[in-house]
């Protein structure tokens, strides 16, 4: 069974920079996994921020960026704002004969 | 603007069935794939099922294969999830999500409908 892992929690100061990562038990995360990142605030539905590794939706603030970092997918927030405090989930696509999508366990980002 | 409105959630006993609906508007529904994602209380999201734009291809997470069926009715701009033999551990908020043009990523999500499986 494929497991996607993320840091359980991270803390960053306002105005700072933080990088969240996303790894897979199947091996290196590549662009072929089309890494997605979604943000979820308490009581709200998840909201996609980044798709296909590093593409932003029209509503995604410029301070969010996606990349591949070594064997992992990464989400970097530069110039963190208080409203960025949220849970962040990565999602990976696994192709082949039986397509599937797997979410990571999430990173709780605290802005302090 | 894109709107996705789920309905059909509620309280159901283990082993019983429930059908969820997702009414879509603000985009050409028949041109886009759709997904169902669920989130148990206090847990992260879990992808459940996906369907291609024309309904010919359907994909499921292993745990629901043979019990859940995703379908769509383009004449009604509505996505469905038929859930049979429900289990207690499937208590969750169920979200529908619109796929992007690739069919792989999602862009818009609904607000979800709560399904509680309990005796």
Coordinates of N, CA, C and O in Angstrom, one line a residue, chain B:
Chain B
X1 N -19.8 31.6 -12.1 CA -18.7 31.0 -11.5 C -19.0 29.5 -11.2 O -20.1 29.1 -11.1
X2 N -17.9 28.7 -11.0 CA -18.1 27.3 -10.8 C -18.7 27.1 -9.4 O -18.3 27.7 -8.4
X3 N -19.7 26.2 -9.4 CA -20.4 25.8 -8.1 C -20.6 24.3 -8.1 O -21.0 23.8 -9.1
X4 N -20.2 23.7 -7.0 CA -20.5 22.3 -6.8 C -21.2 22.2 -5.5 O -20.7 22.6 -4.4
X5 N -22.4 21.6 -5.5 CA -23.2 21.5 -4.3 C -23.5 20.0 -4.1 O -24.3 19.4 -4.8
X6 N -23.0 19.5 -3.0 CA -23.2 18.1 -2.6 C -24.5 17.9 -1.8 O -24.9 18.9 -1.1
X7 N -25.2 16.8 -1.9 CA -26.3 16.5 -1.1 C -26.5 15.0 -1.0 O -25.8 14.2 -1.6
X8 N -27.4 14.6 -0.1 CA -27.6 13.2 0.1 C -27.0 12.6 1.4 O -27.2 11.4 1.7
X9 N -26.2 13.3 2.1 CA -25.6 12.8 3.3 C -26.6 12.6 4.4 O -27.8 13.1 4.3
X10 N -26.2 12.0 5.4 CA -27.1 11.7 6.6 C -26.6 10.6 7.4 O -25.4 10.2 7.3
X11 N -27.4 10.1 8.3 CA -27.1 9.0 9.2 C -27.6 7.7 8.6 O -28.8 7.6 8.3
X12 N -26.8 6.7 8.6 CA -27.2 5.4 8.0 C -26.5 4.3 8.8 O -25.4 4.5 9.4
X13 N -27.2 3.2 8.9 CA -26.7 2.1 9.7 C -25.6 1.4 8.9 O -25.7 1.3 7.7
X14 N -24.7 0.7 9.6 CA -23.7 -0.1 8.9 C -24.4 -1.2 8.1 O -25.4 -1.8 8.5
X15 N -23.8 -1.3 6.9 CA -24.4 -2.3 5.9 C -25.4 -1.8 5.0 O -25.8 -2.4 4.0
X16 N -25.9 -0.6 5.3 CA -27.0 0.0 4.4 C -26.3 0.9 3.3 O -25.1 1.0 3.2
X17 N -27.2 1.4 2.5 CA -26.8 2.2 1.3 C -27.2 3.6 1.4 O -28.1 4.0 2.1
X18 N -26.5 4.4 0.6 CA -26.7 5.9 0.5 C -26.3 6.3 -0.9 O -25.2 5.8 -1.4
X19 N -27.0 7.3 -1.5 CA -26.5 7.9 -2.7 C -26.3 9.3 -2.6 O -27.2 10.1 -2.2
X20 N -25.1 9.8 -2.9 CA -24.7 11.2 -2.8 C -24.9 11.8 -4.2 O -24.6 11.1 -5.2
X21 N -25.2 13.1 -4.3 CA -25.3 13.8 -5.5 C -24.5 15.0 -5.4 O -24.2 15.6 -4.3
X22 N -24.0 15.5 -6.6 CA -23.2 16.7 -6.7 C -23.7 17.5 -7.9 O -23.5 17.1 -9.0
X23 N -24.4 18.6 -7.6 CA -25.0 19.4 -8.7 C -23.9 20.4 -9.1 O -23.4 21.2 -8.3
X24 N -23.6 20.4 -10.4 CA -22.5 21.3 -10.9 C -23.1 22.4 -11.8 O -24.1 22.2 -12.5
X25 N -22.5 23.6 -11.7 CA -22.9 24.7 -12.5 C -21.7 25.6 -12.8 O -20.7 25.5 -12.0
X26 N -21.8 26.5 -13.8 CA -20.8 27.5 -14.1 C -19.7 27.0 -15.0 O -18.7 27.7 -15.2
X27 N -19.8 25.8 -15.5 CA -18.8 25.2 -16.4 C -19.4 24.1 -17.2 O -20.4 23.6 -16.9
X28 N -18.8 23.8 -18.4 CA -19.4 22.7 -19.3 C -19.2 21.4 -18.6 O -18.1 20.8 -18.9
X29 N -20.1 20.9 -17.9 CA -20.0 19.7 -17.1 C -19.5 18.5 -17.9 O -18.6 17.7 -17.5
X30 N -20.0 18.3 -19.1 CA -19.7 17.2 -19.9 C -18.3 17.2 -20.4 O -17.9 16.2 -21.1
X31 N -17.6 18.3 -20.2 CA -16.2 18.3 -20.7 C -15.1 18.0 -19.7 O -13.9 18.0 -20.0
X32 N -15.5 17.8 -18.5 CA -14.5 17.6 -17.4 C -14.8 16.3 -16.6 O -15.9 16.0 -16.3
X33 N -13.6 15.7 -16.2 CA -13.7 14.6 -15.3 C -14.1 15.1 -13.9 O -14.0 16.3 -13.6
X34 N -14.5 14.2 -13.0 CA -14.9 14.6 -11.7 C -14.4 13.6 -10.7 O -14.1 12.4 -11.0
X35 N -14.2 14.0 -9.4 CA -13.7 13.2 -8.4 C -14.6 13.3 -7.1 O -15.3 14.3 -6.9
X36 N -14.6 12.2 -6.3 CA -15.1 12.2 -5.0 C -13.9 12.0 -4.0 O -13.1 11.2 -4.2
X37 N -13.9 12.9 -3.0 CA -12.9 12.8 -1.9 C -13.6 12.8 -0.6 O -14.6 13.6 -0.4
X38 N -13.2 12.1 0.4 CA -13.8 12.1 1.7 C -12.8 12.4 2.7 O -11.6 12.3 2.5
X39 N -13.3 12.9 3.9 CA -12.4 13.3 5.0 C -13.1 12.9 6.3 O -14.1 13.5 6.7
X40 N -12.5 11.9 7.0 CA -13.1 11.5 8.2 C -12.8 12.6 9.3 O -11.8 13.4 9.1
X41 N -13.6 12.6 10.3 CA -13.3 13.7 11.4 C -11.9 13.7 11.9 O -11.4 12.6 12.3
X42 N -11.3 14.8 11.9 CA -9.9 15.0 12.4 C -8.8 14.3 11.5 O -7.7 14.3 12.0
X43 N -9.2 13.8 10.4 CA -8.2 13.2 9.5 C -8.0 14.0 8.2 O -8.7 15.0 7.9
X44 N -7.0 13.5 7.4 CA -6.8 14.2 6.1 C -7.7 13.6 5.1 O -8.4 12.7 5.3
X45 N -7.7 14.3 3.9 CA -8.6 13.8 2.8 C -8.1 12.5 2.3 O -6.9 12.1 2.4
X46 N -9.1 11.7 1.8 CA -8.8 10.5 1.1 C -9.6 10.5 -0.2 O -10.8 10.6 -0.3
X47 N -8.8 10.3 -1.3 CA -9.5 10.2 -2.6 C -10.3 8.9 -2.7 O -9.9 7.8 -2.2
X48 N -11.5 9.0 -3.2 CA -12.4 7.8 -3.2 C -12.6 7.3 -4.6 O -12.6 6.1 -4.9
X49 N -13.0 8.2 -5.5 CA -13.3 7.7 -6.9 C -13.2 8.9 -7.9 O -13.2 10.0 -7.5
X50 N -13.0 8.5 -9.1 CA -12.9 9.5 -10.2 C -13.7 8.9 -11.5 O -13.7 7.7 -11.6
X51 N -14.1 9.8 -12.3 CA -14.8 9.4 -13.5 C -14.4 10.4 -14.6 O -14.2 11.6 -14.4
X52 N -14.2 9.8 -15.8 CA -13.8 10.6 -16.9 C -14.9 11.5 -17.4 O -16.1 11.4 -17.0
X53 N -14.6 12.5 -18.3 CA -15.5 13.5 -18.7 C -16.8 12.9 -19.4 O -17.9 13.4 -19.2
X54 N -16.6 11.7 -20.0 CA -17.7 11.1 -20.7 C -18.3 9.9 -20.0 O -19.1 9.2 -20.5
X55 N -17.7 9.6 -18.8 CA -18.3 8.5 -18.0 C -17.8 7.1 -18.3 O -18.2 6.2 -17.7
X56 N -16.9 7.0 -19.3 CA -16.5 5.7 -19.8 C -15.4 5.1 -18.9 O -15.3 3.9 -18.8
X57 N -14.7 5.9 -18.2 CA -13.6 5.4 -17.3 C -13.9 5.8 -15.9 O -14.2 6.9 -15.6
X58 N -13.8 4.8 -15.0 CA -14.1 5.0 -13.6 C -13.0 4.4 -12.8 O -12.5 3.3 -13.1
X59 N -12.6 5.0 -11.7 CA -11.5 4.5 -10.9 C -11.9 4.7 -9.4 O -12.6 5.6 -9.0
X60 N -11.4 3.7 -8.6 CA -11.8 3.7 -7.2 C -10.6 3.4 -6.3 O -9.7 2.6 -6.7
X61 N -10.6 3.9 -5.1 CA -9.7 3.4 -4.1 C -10.0 2.0 -3.7 O -11.2 1.6 -3.8
X62 N -9.0 1.2 -3.4 CA -9.2 -0.2 -3.2 C -10.3 -0.6 -2.2 O -11.0 -1.5 -2.4
X63 N -10.3 0.2 -1.1 CA -11.2 -0.1 0.0 C -12.7 0.0 -0.4 O -13.6 -0.5 0.3
X64 N -13.1 0.7 -1.5 CA -14.5 0.8 -1.9 C -14.8 0.0 -3.1 O -16.0 0.0 -3.5
X65 N -13.9 -0.6 -3.8 CA -14.1 -1.3 -5.0 C -15.2 -2.4 -4.8 O -15.1 -3.2 -3.8
X66 N -16.2 -2.5 -5.6 CA -17.2 -3.5 -5.5 C -18.4 -3.0 -4.6 O -19.4 -3.7 -4.6
X67 N -18.2 -1.9 -3.9 CA -19.3 -1.4 -3.0 C -19.8 0.0 -3.5 O -20.9 0.3 -3.3
X68 N -18.9 0.8 -4.0 CA -19.2 2.2 -4.4 C -19.3 2.2 -5.9 O -18.5 1.6 -6.6
X69 N -20.1 3.1 -6.4 CA -20.2 3.3 -7.9 C -20.3 4.8 -8.1 O -21.2 5.5 -7.6
X70 N -19.4 5.3 -8.9 CA -19.4 6.7 -9.4 C -20.1 6.7 -10.7 O -19.9 5.9 -11.6
X71 N -20.9 7.8 -10.9 CA -21.6 7.9 -12.2 C -21.9 9.4 -12.4 O -21.8 10.2 -11.5
X72 N -22.4 9.7 -13.6 CA -22.7 11.1 -13.9 C -23.9 11.1 -14.9 O -24.0 10.2 -15.7
X73 N -24.6 12.2 -14.8 CA -25.7 12.5 -15.8 C -25.5 13.8 -16.3 O -25.8 14.8 -15.7
X74 N -25.0 13.9 -17.6 CA -24.7 15.2 -18.1 C -25.9 16.0 -18.5 O -25.9 17.2 -18.6
X75 N -27.1 15.3 -18.7 CA -28.3 16.1 -18.9 C -28.8 16.8 -17.7 O -29.5 17.8 -17.8
X76 N -28.3 16.4 -16.5 CA -28.7 17.0 -15.3 C -27.5 17.7 -14.6 O -27.6 18.3 -13.5
X77 N -26.3 17.7 -15.3 CA -25.1 18.3 -14.7 C -24.9 17.8 -13.3 O -24.6 18.6 -12.4
X78 N -25.0 16.5 -13.1 CA -25.0 16.0 -11.7 C -24.0 14.8 -11.7 O -24.1 13.9 -12.6
X79 N -23.2 14.7 -10.6 CA -22.3 13.6 -10.3 C -23.0 12.8 -9.2 O -23.6 13.4 -8.3
X80 N -22.8 11.5 -9.2 CA -23.3 10.7 -8.2 C -22.3 9.8 -7.5 O -21.3 9.5 -8.2
X81 N -22.6 9.4 -6.3 CA -21.8 8.3 -5.7 C -22.7 7.4 -5.0 O -23.3 7.8 -4.0
X82 N -22.9 6.2 -5.5 CA -23.8 5.2 -4.8 C -22.9 4.4 -3.9 O -21.9 3.8 -4.3
X83 N -23.2 4.4 -2.6 CA -22.4 3.7 -1.6 C -23.2 2.6 -1.0 O -24.3 2.9 -0.4
X84 N -22.8 1.4 -1.1 CA -23.4 0.2 -0.6 C -22.6 -0.4 0.5 O -21.4 -0.2 0.6
X85 N -23.2 -1.2 1.4 CA -22.5 -1.9 2.4 C -21.6 -1.0 3.2 O -20.4 -1.2 3.4
X86 N -22.2 0.1 3.7 CA -21.4 1.2 4.3 C -20.8 0.6 5.7 O -21.4 -0.2 6.4
X87 N -19.6 1.1 6.0 CA -18.9 0.7 7.2 C -18.8 1.9 8.2 O -18.8 3.1 7.7
X88 N -18.7 1.6 9.5 CA -18.6 2.7 10.5 C -17.4 3.6 10.1 O -17.5 4.9 10.3
X89 N -16.3 3.0 9.7 CA -15.1 3.8 9.4 C -15.2 4.7 8.2 O -14.3 5.5 7.9
X90 N -16.4 4.6 7.5 CA -16.6 5.5 6.3 C -17.3 6.8 6.7 O -17.7 7.5 5.8
X91 N -17.5 7.0 7.9 CA -18.1 8.2 8.4 C -17.1 9.3 8.0 O -15.9 9.3 8.4
X92 N -17.6 10.3 7.3 CA -16.8 11.4 6.8 C -17.6 12.4 6.1 O -18.8 12.3 5.8
X93 N -16.9 13.6 5.8 CA -17.5 14.5 4.9 C -17.1 14.1 3.5 O -15.9 13.9 3.3
X94 N -18.0 14.0 2.6 CA -17.7 13.6 1.2 C -17.8 14.9 0.3 O -18.8 15.6 0.3
X95 N -16.7 15.1 -0.4 CA -16.6 16.3 -1.3 C -16.6 15.8 -2.7 O -15.9 14.8 -3.1
X96 N -17.2 16.5 -3.6 CA -17.0 16.3 -5.0 C -16.1 17.4 -5.5 O -16.0 18.5 -4.9
X97 N -15.3 17.1 -6.5 CA -14.3 18.0 -7.0 C -14.2 18.0 -8.5 O -14.3 16.9 -9.1
X98 N -14.1 19.1 -9.1 CA -14.0 19.1 -10.6 C -12.5 18.9 -11.0 O -11.6 19.5 -10.4
X99 N -12.3 18.1 -12.0 CA -10.9 17.9 -12.5 C -10.5 19.1 -13.5 O -11.4 19.7 -14.0
X100 N -9.2 19.3 -13.6 CA -8.8 20.2 -14.6 C -8.8 19.5 -16.0 O -9.3 18.4 -16.1
X101 N -8.4 20.2 -17.0 CA -8.5 19.6 -18.4 C -7.7 18.3 -18.5 O -8.0 17.5 -19.4
X102 N -6.6 18.1 -17.8 CA -5.9 16.9 -17.9 C -6.7 15.7 -17.3 O -6.3 14.6 -17.5
X103 N -7.6 16.0 -16.4 CA -8.4 15.0 -15.7 C -7.6 14.5 -14.5 O -8.2 13.7 -13.7
X104 N -6.4 15.0 -14.3 CA -5.6 14.4 -13.2 C -5.7 15.3 -11.9 O -5.9 14.8 -10.8
X105 N -5.6 16.6 -12.1 CA -5.7 17.4 -10.9 C -7.1 17.9 -10.7 O -7.9 17.8 -11.6
X106 N -7.4 18.5 -9.5 CA -8.7 19.1 -9.3 C -8.5 20.6 -9.1 O -7.4 21.0 -8.7
X107 N -9.5 21.4 -9.4 CA -9.4 22.8 -9.1 C -10.5 23.3 -8.2 O -10.2 23.9 -7.2
X108 N -11.7 22.9 -8.5 CA -12.8 23.4 -7.7 C -13.4 22.3 -6.8 O -13.6 21.1 -7.4
X109 N -13.7 22.6 -5.6 CA -14.3 21.6 -4.7 C -15.6 22.1 -4.1 O -15.8 23.3 -4.0
X110 N -16.6 21.2 -3.8 CA -17.8 21.6 -3.1 C -17.5 21.8 -1.6 O -16.4 21.6 -1.2
X111 N -18.6 22.1 -0.9 CA -18.4 22.3 0.5 C -18.6 21.0 1.3 O -18.4 20.9 2.5
X112 N -19.1 19.9 0.6 CA -19.1 18.6 1.2 C -20.5 18.3 1.9 O -21.3 19.2 2.2
X113 N -20.7 17.0 2.0 CA -21.9 16.5 2.7 C -21.5 15.4 3.7 O -20.6 14.6 3.4
X114 N -22.0 15.5 4.9 CA -21.6 14.6 6.0 C -22.4 13.3 5.9 O -23.6 13.3 5.9
X115 N -21.6 12.2 5.9 CA -22.2 10.9 6.0 C -21.7 10.3 7.3 O -20.5 10.2 7.6
X116 N -22.7 9.9 8.1 CA -22.4 9.2 9.4 C -23.0 7.8 9.4 O -24.2 7.6 9.2
X117 N -22.1 6.9 9.6 CA -22.4 5.5 9.6 C -22.4 5.0 11.0 O -21.3 4.9 11.6
X118 N -23.6 4.7 11.6 CA -23.7 4.4 13.0 C -24.9 3.6 13.3 O -26.0 3.8 12.6
X119 N -24.8 2.7 14.2 CA -26.0 1.9 14.6 C -26.7 2.6 15.7 O -27.8 2.1 16.1

